[in-house]
PDB file of C-alpha atoms in Angstrom:
ATOM      1  CA  UNK A  23      21.062 -81.933  15.784  1.00  0.00           C
ATOM      2  CA  UNK A  24      18.930 -79.061  14.742  1.00  0.00           C
ATOM      3  CA  UNK A  25      21.471 -76.449  12.809  1.00  0.00           C
ATOM      4  CA  UNK A  26      22.760 -79.188  10.881  1.00  0.00           C
ATOM      5  CA  UNK A  27      19.029 -80.226   9.663  1.00  0.00           C
ATOM      6  CA  UNK A  28      18.706 -76.535   9.105  1.00  0.00           C
ATOM      7  CA  UNK A  29      21.823 -76.425   6.852  1.00  0.00           C
ATOM      8  CA  UNK A  30      20.973 -79.810   4.802  1.00  0.00           C
ATOM      9  CA  UNK A  31      17.629 -77.953   4.200  1.00  0.00           C
ATOM     10  CA  UNK A  32      19.164 -74.834   2.942  1.00  0.00           C
ATOM     11  CA  UNK A  33      21.254 -77.134   0.861  1.00  0.00           C
ATOM     12  CA  UNK A  34      18.429 -78.677  -0.855  1.00  0.00           C
ATOM     13  CA  UNK A  35      16.438 -75.250  -1.613  1.00  0.00           C
ATOM     14  CA  UNK A  36      19.344 -74.361  -3.439  1.00  0.00           C
ATOM     15  CA  UNK A  37      19.227 -77.426  -5.452  1.00  0.00           C
ATOM     16  CA  UNK A  38      16.039 -76.912  -6.270  1.00  0.00           C
ATOM     17  CA  UNK A  39      15.273 -75.300  -9.760  1.00  0.00           C
ATOM     18  CA  UNK A  40      12.135 -72.941  -9.911  1.00  0.00           C
ATOM     19  CA  UNK A  41      10.682 -71.583 -13.347  1.00  0.00           C
ATOM     20  CA  UNK A  42      10.672 -67.824 -13.456  1.00  0.00           C
ATOM     21  CA  UNK A  43       7.241 -68.274 -15.106  1.00  0.00           C
ATOM     22  CA  UNK A  44       4.596 -71.383 -16.092  1.00  0.00           C
ATOM     23  CA  UNK A  45       5.277 -73.103 -19.956  1.00  0.00           C
ATOM     24  CA  UNK A  46       5.869 -76.474 -21.228  1.00  0.00           C
ATOM     25  CA  UNK A  47       9.412 -77.976 -20.190  1.00  0.00           C
ATOM     26  CA  UNK A  48      11.061 -79.265 -23.447  1.00  0.00           C
ATOM     27  CA  UNK A  49      13.894 -82.068 -23.634  1.00  0.00           C
ATOM     28  CA  UNK A  50      16.777 -82.406 -21.300  1.00  0.00           C
ATOM     29  CA  UNK A  51      20.295 -81.220 -22.408  1.00  0.00           C
ATOM     30  CA  UNK A  52      21.885 -83.042 -19.621  1.00  0.00           C
ATOM     31  CA  UNK A  53      22.175 -86.716 -18.267  1.00  0.00           C
ATOM     32  CA  UNK A  54      22.378 -87.966 -14.813  1.00  0.00           C
ATOM     33  CA  UNK A  55      26.128 -87.252 -13.373  1.00  0.00           C
ATOM     34  CA  UNK A  56      27.463 -84.953 -15.674  1.00  0.00           C
ATOM     35  CA  UNK A  57      29.168 -82.083 -14.502  1.00  0.00           C
ATOM     36  CA  UNK A  58      27.688 -78.712 -15.289  1.00  0.00           C
ATOM     37  CA  UNK A  59      29.330 -75.342 -14.853  1.00  0.00           C
ATOM     38  CA  UNK A  60      27.923 -71.780 -13.997  1.00  0.00           C
ATOM     39  CA  UNK A  61      25.467 -70.594 -16.605  1.00  0.00           C
ATOM     40  CA  UNK A  62      24.770 -74.268 -18.543  1.00  0.00           C
ATOM     41  CA  UNK A  63      21.475 -74.656 -19.534  1.00  0.00           C
ATOM     42  CA  UNK A  64      19.362 -78.197 -18.737  1.00  0.00           C
ATOM     43  CA  UNK A  65      16.431 -77.629 -20.035  1.00  0.00           C
ATOM     44  CA  UNK A  66      14.395 -75.110 -22.288  1.00  0.00           C
ATOM     45  CA  UNK A  67      10.998 -73.848 -20.692  1.00  0.00           C
ATOM     46  CA  UNK A  68       8.243 -72.487 -23.207  1.00  0.00           C
ATOM     47  CA  UNK A  69       5.617 -70.350 -22.697  1.00  0.00           C
ATOM     48  CA  UNK A  70       3.308 -71.304 -25.412  1.00  0.00           C
ATOM     49  CA  UNK A  71       0.155 -69.801 -24.292  1.00  0.00           C
ATOM     50  CA  UNK A  72      -0.343 -67.332 -25.160  1.00  0.00           C
ATOM     51  CA  UNK A  73       2.438 -67.108 -28.031  1.00  0.00           C
ATOM     52  CA  UNK A  74       3.843 -64.023 -29.954  1.00  0.00           C
ATOM     53  CA  UNK A  75       3.400 -63.338 -33.460  1.00  0.00           C
ATOM     54  CA  UNK A  76       5.920 -61.155 -35.338  1.00  0.00           C
ATOM     55  CA  UNK A  77       4.960 -60.469 -38.733  1.00  0.00           C
ATOM     56  CA  UNK A  78       5.543 -57.442 -41.443  1.00  0.00           C
ATOM     57  CA  UNK A  79       3.846 -55.112 -42.757  1.00  0.00           C
ATOM     58  CA  UNK A  80       4.422 -52.573 -45.691  1.00  0.00           C
ATOM     59  CA  UNK A  81       4.657 -49.312 -44.297  1.00  0.00           C
ATOM     60  CA  UNK A  82       2.280 -47.634 -46.409  1.00  0.00           C
ATOM     61  CA  UNK A  83      -0.123 -49.649 -43.904  1.00  0.00           C
ATOM     62  CA  UNK A  84       1.071 -48.485 -41.132  1.00  0.00           C
ATOM     63  CA  UNK A  85      -2.331 -45.456 -40.613  1.00  0.00           C
ATOM     64  CA  UNK A  86      -4.492 -48.544 -40.463  1.00  0.00           C
ATOM     65  CA  UNK A  87      -2.921 -50.979 -38.180  1.00  0.00           C
ATOM     66  CA  UNK A  88      -3.041 -50.057 -34.597  1.00  0.00           C
ATOM     67  CA  UNK A  89      -2.944 -51.903 -31.216  1.00  0.00           C
ATOM     68  CA  UNK A  90      -6.129 -54.522 -30.079  1.00  0.00           C
ATOM     69  CA  UNK A  91      -6.629 -54.791 -33.654  1.00  0.00           C
ATOM     70  CA  UNK A  92      -8.039 -58.582 -34.157  1.00  0.00           C
ATOM     71  CA  UNK A  93      -5.537 -60.963 -36.766  1.00  0.00           C
ATOM     72  CA  UNK A  94      -6.114 -64.661 -37.948  1.00  0.00           C
ATOM     73  CA  UNK A  95      -3.286 -66.723 -37.972  1.00  0.00           C
ATOM     74  CA  UNK A  96      -3.566 -70.121 -40.215  1.00  0.00           C
ATOM     75  CA  UNK A  97      -0.735 -72.737 -40.212  1.00  0.00           C
ATOM     76  CA  UNK A  98      -0.102 -75.740 -42.895  1.00  0.00           C
ATOM     77  CA  UNK A  99      -0.246 -78.050 -39.898  1.00  0.00           C
ATOM     78  CA  UNK A 100      -3.983 -77.392 -39.066  1.00  0.00           C
ATOM     79  CA  UNK A 101      -5.126 -76.539 -42.630  1.00  0.00           C
ATOM     80  CA  UNK A 102      -8.601 -74.789 -42.667  1.00  0.00           C
ATOM     81  CA  UNK A 103      -8.272 -73.188 -38.726  1.00  0.00           C
ATOM     82  CA  UNK A 104      -8.100 -70.024 -37.622  1.00  0.00           C
ATOM     83  CA  UNK A 105      -6.121 -68.760 -34.816  1.00  0.00           C
ATOM     84  CA  UNK A 106      -7.458 -65.444 -33.058  1.00  0.00           C
ATOM     85  CA  UNK A 107      -5.401 -62.904 -31.663  1.00  0.00           C
ATOM     86  CA  UNK A 108      -4.685 -59.025 -31.607  1.00  0.00           C
ATOM     87  CA  UNK A 109      -2.237 -56.647 -32.186  1.00  0.00           C
ATOM     88  CA  UNK A 110       0.080 -56.429 -29.285  1.00  0.00           C
ATOM     89  CA  UNK A 111       3.044 -53.771 -29.864  1.00  0.00           C
ATOM     90  CA  UNK A 112       3.865 -51.868 -33.547  1.00  0.00           C
ATOM     91  CA  UNK A 113       7.759 -51.363 -33.927  1.00  0.00           C
ATOM     92  CA  UNK A 114       8.337 -47.793 -33.926  1.00  0.00           C
ATOM     93  CA  UNK A 115      11.140 -47.967 -36.670  1.00  0.00           C
ATOM     94  CA  UNK A 116      10.960 -48.627 -40.451  1.00  0.00           C
ATOM     95  CA  UNK A 117      13.037 -51.670 -42.026  1.00  0.00           C
ATOM     96  CA  UNK A 118      15.148 -49.080 -44.532  1.00  0.00           C
ATOM     97  CA  UNK A 119      15.868 -52.239 -47.109  1.00  0.00           C
ATOM     98  CA  UNK A 120      12.485 -53.380 -47.234  1.00  0.00           C
ATOM     99  CA  UNK A 121      10.325 -50.654 -46.359  1.00  0.00           C
ATOM    100  CA  UNK A 122       8.152 -52.221 -43.891  1.00  0.00           C
ATOM    101  CA  UNK A 123       7.465 -52.762 -40.131  1.00  0.00           C
ATOM    102  CA  UNK A 124       7.508 -55.191 -37.810  1.00  0.00           C
ATOM    103  CA  UNK A 125       3.836 -56.022 -36.312  1.00  0.00           C
ATOM    104  CA  UNK A 126       3.401 -58.153 -32.749  1.00  0.00           C
ATOM    105  CA  UNK A 127       0.169 -59.973 -32.005  1.00  0.00           C
ATOM    106  CA  UNK A 128      -0.669 -62.170 -28.898  1.00  0.00           C
ATOM    107  CA  UNK A 129      -2.429 -65.466 -30.115  1.00  0.00           C
ATOM    108  CA  UNK A 130      -4.182 -67.347 -27.388  1.00  0.00           C
ATOM    109  CA  UNK A 131      -3.241 -70.957 -27.764  1.00  0.00           C
ATOM    110  CA  UNK A 132      -4.921 -72.786 -24.530  1.00  0.00           C
ATOM    111  CA  UNK A 133      -4.459 -76.325 -26.631  1.00  0.00           C
ATOM    112  CA  UNK A 134      -1.225 -76.063 -26.899  1.00  0.00           C
ATOM    113  CA  UNK A 135      -1.447 -76.395 -30.781  1.00  0.00           C
ATOM    114  CA  UNK A 136       1.119 -73.686 -32.237  1.00  0.00           C
ATOM    115  CA  UNK A 137       4.119 -74.192 -31.002  1.00  0.00           C
ATOM    116  CA  UNK A 138       7.162 -71.361 -30.663  1.00  0.00           C
ATOM    117  CA  UNK A 139       9.096 -71.073 -34.284  1.00  0.00           C
ATOM    118  CA  UNK A 140       5.930 -72.726 -36.222  1.00  0.00           C
ATOM    119  CA  UNK A 141       5.861 -70.772 -40.074  1.00  0.00           C
ATOM    120  CA  UNK A 142       2.226 -68.851 -39.901  1.00  0.00           C
ATOM    121  CA  UNK A 143       0.225 -66.948 -42.192  1.00  0.00           C
ATOM    122  CA  UNK A 144      -1.486 -63.679 -40.925  1.00  0.00           C
ATOM    123  CA  UNK A 145      -4.287 -61.778 -42.324  1.00  0.00           C
ATOM    124  CA  UNK A 146      -5.447 -58.297 -40.648  1.00  0.00           C
ATOM    125  CA  UNK A 147      -8.971 -56.809 -41.499  1.00  0.00           C
ATOM    126  CA  UNK A 148      -7.182 -52.542 -42.228  1.00  0.00           C
ATOM    127  CA  UNK A 149     -10.764 -51.577 -43.228  1.00  0.00           C
ATOM    128  CA  UNK A 150     -14.346 -52.142 -43.499  1.00  0.00           C
ATOM    129  CA  UNK A 151     -16.488 -50.590 -46.086  1.00  0.00           C
ATOM    130  CA  UNK A 152     -20.712 -50.753 -45.347  1.00  0.00           C
ATOM    131  CA  UNK A 153     -22.895 -51.317 -48.328  1.00  0.00           C
ATOM    132  CA  UNK A 154     -20.775 -53.278 -50.359  1.00  0.00           C
ATOM    133  CA  UNK A 155     -22.117 -55.293 -53.046  1.00  0.00           C
ATOM    134  CA  UNK A 156     -20.048 -58.066 -54.645  1.00  0.00           C
ATOM    135  CA  UNK A 157     -20.797 -59.955 -58.050  1.00  0.00           C
ATOM    136  CA  UNK A 158     -19.632 -63.627 -59.178  1.00  0.00           C
ATOM    137  CA  UNK A 159     -16.198 -63.288 -60.705  1.00  0.00           C
ATOM    138  CA  UNK A 160     -17.887 -65.382 -63.877  1.00  0.00           C
ATOM    139  CA  UNK A 161     -19.845 -62.676 -64.587  1.00  0.00           C
ATOM    140  CA  UNK A 162     -16.957 -60.197 -64.939  1.00  0.00           C
ATOM    141  CA  UNK A 163     -16.319 -59.356 -68.597  1.00  0.00           C
ATOM    142  CA  UNK A 164     -12.629 -57.272 -69.701  1.00  0.00           C
ATOM    143  CA  UNK A 165     -13.430 -54.989 -72.525  1.00  0.00           C
ATOM    144  CA  UNK A 166     -10.129 -53.185 -73.096  1.00  0.00           C
ATOM    145  CA  UNK A 167      -8.612 -51.615 -69.873  1.00  0.00           C
ATOM    146  CA  UNK A 168     -12.618 -51.316 -68.621  1.00  0.00           C
ATOM    147  CA  UNK A 169     -14.835 -54.380 -67.367  1.00  0.00           C
ATOM    148  CA  UNK A 170     -18.255 -54.950 -67.973  1.00  0.00           C
ATOM    149  CA  UNK A 171     -21.478 -57.326 -67.133  1.00  0.00           C
ATOM    150  CA  UNK A 172     -24.352 -58.503 -69.009  1.00  0.00           C
ATOM    151  CA  UNK A 173     -27.522 -57.523 -67.159  1.00  0.00           C
ATOM    152  CA  UNK A 174     -30.888 -59.073 -68.271  1.00  0.00           C
ATOM    153  CA  UNK A 175     -33.424 -56.595 -69.040  1.00  0.00           C
ATOM    154  CA  UNK A 176     -37.069 -57.563 -69.798  1.00  0.00           C
ATOM    155  CA  UNK A 177     -35.375 -61.095 -71.370  1.00  0.00           C
ATOM    156  CA  UNK A 178     -32.502 -59.778 -73.174  1.00  0.00           C
ATOM    157  CA  UNK A 179     -28.943 -59.027 -72.726  1.00  0.00           C
ATOM    158  CA  UNK A 180     -27.639 -55.173 -71.875  1.00  0.00           C
ATOM    159  CA  UNK A 181     -23.890 -54.881 -71.478  1.00  0.00           C
ATOM    160  CA  UNK A 182     -23.028 -52.376 -68.837  1.00  0.00           C
ATOM    161  CA  UNK A 183     -19.655 -51.272 -68.077  1.00  0.00           C
ATOM    162  CA  UNK A 184     -19.364 -51.689 -64.083  1.00  0.00           C
ATOM    163  CA  UNK A 185     -16.506 -50.504 -61.553  1.00  0.00           C
ATOM    164  CA  UNK A 186     -14.724 -53.132 -60.175  1.00  0.00           C
ATOM    165  CA  UNK A 187     -13.268 -53.198 -56.547  1.00  0.00           C
ATOM    166  CA  UNK A 188     -11.400 -55.720 -55.023  1.00  0.00           C
ATOM    167  CA  UNK A 189     -11.711 -59.805 -55.272  1.00  0.00           C
ATOM    168  CA  UNK A 190     -12.585 -61.818 -52.322  1.00  0.00           C
ATOM    169  CA  UNK A 191     -13.265 -65.724 -52.959  1.00  0.00           C
ATOM    170  CA  UNK A 192     -14.619 -65.852 -56.553  1.00  0.00           C
ATOM    171  CA  UNK A 193     -16.644 -62.469 -55.900  1.00  0.00           C
ATOM    172  CA  UNK A 194     -15.997 -59.249 -57.518  1.00  0.00           C
ATOM    173  CA  UNK A 195     -17.046 -55.800 -55.457  1.00  0.00           C
ATOM    174  CA  UNK A 196     -19.200 -53.421 -57.964  1.00  0.00           C
ATOM    175  CA  UNK A 197     -18.214 -50.012 -57.136  1.00  0.00           C
ATOM    176  CA  UNK A 198     -20.427 -48.262 -59.560  1.00  0.00           C
ATOM    177  CA  UNK A 199     -22.608 -49.497 -62.777  1.00  0.00           C
ATOM    178  CA  UNK A 200     -25.469 -51.820 -60.936  1.00  0.00           C
ATOM    179  CA  UNK A 201     -28.051 -51.526 -58.481  1.00  0.00           C
ATOM    180  CA  UNK A 202     -29.013 -54.461 -55.705  1.00  0.00           C
ATOM    181  CA  UNK A 203     -32.170 -55.819 -58.087  1.00  0.00           C
ATOM    182  CA  UNK A 204     -30.143 -56.261 -61.033  1.00  0.00           C
ATOM    183  CA  UNK A 205     -29.992 -59.723 -62.968  1.00  0.00           C
ATOM    184  CA  UNK A 206     -26.594 -60.473 -64.201  1.00  0.00           C
ATOM    185  CA  UNK A 207     -25.683 -63.011 -66.704  1.00  0.00           C
ATOM    186  CA  UNK A 208     -22.667 -65.688 -65.318  1.00  0.00           C
ATOM    187  CA  UNK A 209     -22.172 -68.132 -67.971  1.00  0.00           C
ATOM    188  CA  UNK A 210     -22.479 -67.753 -71.994  1.00  0.00           C
ATOM    189  CA  UNK A 211     -20.750 -64.558 -72.680  1.00  0.00           C
ATOM    190  CA  UNK A 212     -19.675 -66.092 -75.887  1.00  0.00           C
ATOM    191  CA  UNK A 213     -23.255 -66.038 -77.396  1.00  0.00           C
ATOM    192  CA  UNK A 214     -23.668 -62.616 -76.977  1.00  0.00           C
ATOM    193  CA  UNK A 215     -22.277 -60.802 -79.776  1.00  0.00           C
ATOM    194  CA  UNK A 216     -24.008 -57.607 -80.017  1.00  0.00           C
ATOM    195  CA  UNK A 217     -26.709 -56.126 -77.304  1.00  0.00           C
ATOM    196  CA  UNK A 218     -30.479 -57.253 -76.707  1.00  0.00           C
ATOM    197  CA  UNK A 219     -30.286 -60.694 -77.762  1.00  0.00           C
ATOM    198  CA  UNK A 220     -33.127 -62.951 -75.862  1.00  0.00           C
ATOM    199  CA  UNK A 221     -31.605 -64.757 -72.775  1.00  0.00           C
ATOM    200  CA  UNK A 222     -33.005 -67.726 -71.484  1.00  0.00           C
ATOM    201  CA  UNK A 223     -32.638 -68.590 -67.910  1.00  0.00           C
ATOM    202  CA  UNK A 224     -31.900 -71.975 -66.296  1.00  0.00           C
ATOM    203  CA  UNK A 225     -32.412 -73.894 -63.508  1.00  0.00           C
ATOM    204  CA  UNK A 226     -30.408 -74.825 -61.083  1.00  0.00           C
ATOM    205  CA  UNK A 227     -28.212 -77.876 -63.311  1.00  0.00           C
ATOM    206  CA  UNK A 228     -28.621 -76.405 -66.143  1.00  0.00           C
ATOM    207  CA  UNK A 229     -30.503 -79.000 -67.523  1.00  0.00           C
ATOM    208  CA  UNK A 230     -33.302 -77.183 -69.812  1.00  0.00           C
ATOM    209  CA  UNK A 231     -34.687 -73.819 -69.755  1.00  0.00           C
ATOM    210  CA  UNK A 232     -37.245 -72.843 -67.688  1.00  0.00           C
ATOM    211  CA  UNK A 233     -38.966 -71.282 -70.920  1.00  0.00           C
ATOM    212  CA  UNK A 234     -38.860 -73.079 -74.281  1.00  0.00           C
ATOM    213  CA  UNK A 235     -38.567 -69.956 -77.004  1.00  0.00           C
ATOM    214  CA  UNK A 236     -41.228 -69.159 -78.814  1.00  0.00           C
ATOM    215  CA  UNK A 237     -42.328 -70.224 -82.224  1.00  0.00           C
ATOM    216  CA  UNK A 238     -40.548 -68.294 -84.990  1.00  0.00           C
ATOM    217  CA  UNK A 239     -38.485 -66.010 -82.104  1.00  0.00           C
ATOM    218  CA  UNK A 240     -35.008 -65.446 -82.573  1.00  0.00           C
ATOM    219  CA  UNK A 241     -32.983 -68.565 -81.022  1.00  0.00           C
ATOM    220  CA  UNK A 242     -32.509 -67.174 -77.537  1.00  0.00           C
ATOM    221  CA  UNK A 243     -29.291 -67.135 -75.757  1.00  0.00           C
ATOM    222  CA  UNK A 244     -28.782 -69.099 -72.797  1.00  0.00           C
ATOM    223  CA  UNK A 245     -27.837 -67.716 -69.503  1.00  0.00           C
ATOM    224  CA  UNK A 246     -26.267 -69.806 -66.772  1.00  0.00           C
ATOM    225  CA  UNK A 247     -26.182 -68.997 -63.358  1.00  0.00           C
ATOM    226  CA  UNK A 248     -23.598 -69.758 -60.319  1.00  0.00           C
ATOM    227  CA  UNK A 249     -24.223 -70.466 -57.354  1.00  0.00           C
ATOM    228  CA  UNK A 250     -24.103 -67.061 -54.922  1.00  0.00           C
ATOM    229  CA  UNK A 251     -21.485 -66.108 -52.548  1.00  0.00           C
ATOM    230  CA  UNK A 252     -23.245 -68.681 -49.504  1.00  0.00           C
ATOM    231  CA  UNK A 253     -23.195 -71.656 -51.829  1.00  0.00           C
ATOM    232  CA  UNK A 254     -27.015 -72.071 -52.142  1.00  0.00           C
ATOM    233  CA  UNK A 255     -27.973 -73.320 -56.137  1.00  0.00           C
ATOM    234  CA  UNK A 256     -29.981 -70.202 -57.767  1.00  0.00           C
ATOM    235  CA  UNK A 257     -31.853 -69.733 -61.080  1.00  0.00           C
ATOM    236  CA  UNK A 258     -30.714 -66.537 -61.615  1.00  0.00           C
ATOM    237  CA  UNK A 259     -27.919 -64.089 -60.075  1.00  0.00           C
ATOM    238  CA  UNK A 260     -28.508 -60.773 -58.654  1.00  0.00           C
ATOM    239  CA  UNK A 261     -25.650 -58.578 -57.318  1.00  0.00           C
ATOM    240  CA  UNK A 262     -25.245 -59.767 -53.403  1.00  0.00           C
ATOM    241  CA  UNK A 263     -27.054 -57.663 -51.190  1.00  0.00           C
ATOM    242  CA  UNK A 264     -25.350 -54.693 -49.151  1.00  0.00           C
ATOM    243  CA  UNK A 265     -23.384 -56.106 -46.503  1.00  0.00           C
ATOM    244  CA  UNK A 266     -19.862 -55.420 -45.425  1.00  0.00           C
ATOM    245  CA  UNK A 267     -17.145 -55.972 -46.675  1.00  0.00           C
ATOM    246  CA  UNK A 268     -13.477 -55.775 -45.812  1.00  0.00           C
TER     247      UNK A 268
END
């Protein structure tokens, strides 16, 4: 009768499990015919898009971090690929043992490439400076507790002390001591025992000088250049034009 049908439907509805959120079902933990007790786990359900990423920063960087700040996550499983995200929450408590703060970020994962529990590396841009200038790290010559570069002025080497800043991907930030149109030497520093040594700029590949030494003139030193930051070959090296540095 109708009452029996409704009772059967009610029982079926009780046996139907409805997930509280959209996600991906994991491995089943029970088999057909198994006895279950109240609260037993049947299967795990994971929400993997988006993912929450927890990481720590030293407490000294706390003033530079804010909610909504962009981050980039890299994992060993996908070398060379970055997953973008944003800071979601900042723990108000500081870890007394490590003097660090837990930051939580949200990372979009539409292709489900990232998995919960995977180890990753997080990069956060804490500050941006305008009008920064970089030179290849090969141009830097340590002198005691100072650093200098060799500029080329009228075809001769001129050692110049500079104040260096951050290093980034083979480039060194120059805070003081150079102008954007200065030309610096990136190889052959050991052949420059004193200021004023004539320098010959090598063409791409460094096979032969652009201009042969003049007869009777002192033998010039060879100053080679390395590709600039964008990877294009060059015959001379100037500080990278002012731009944005992180």
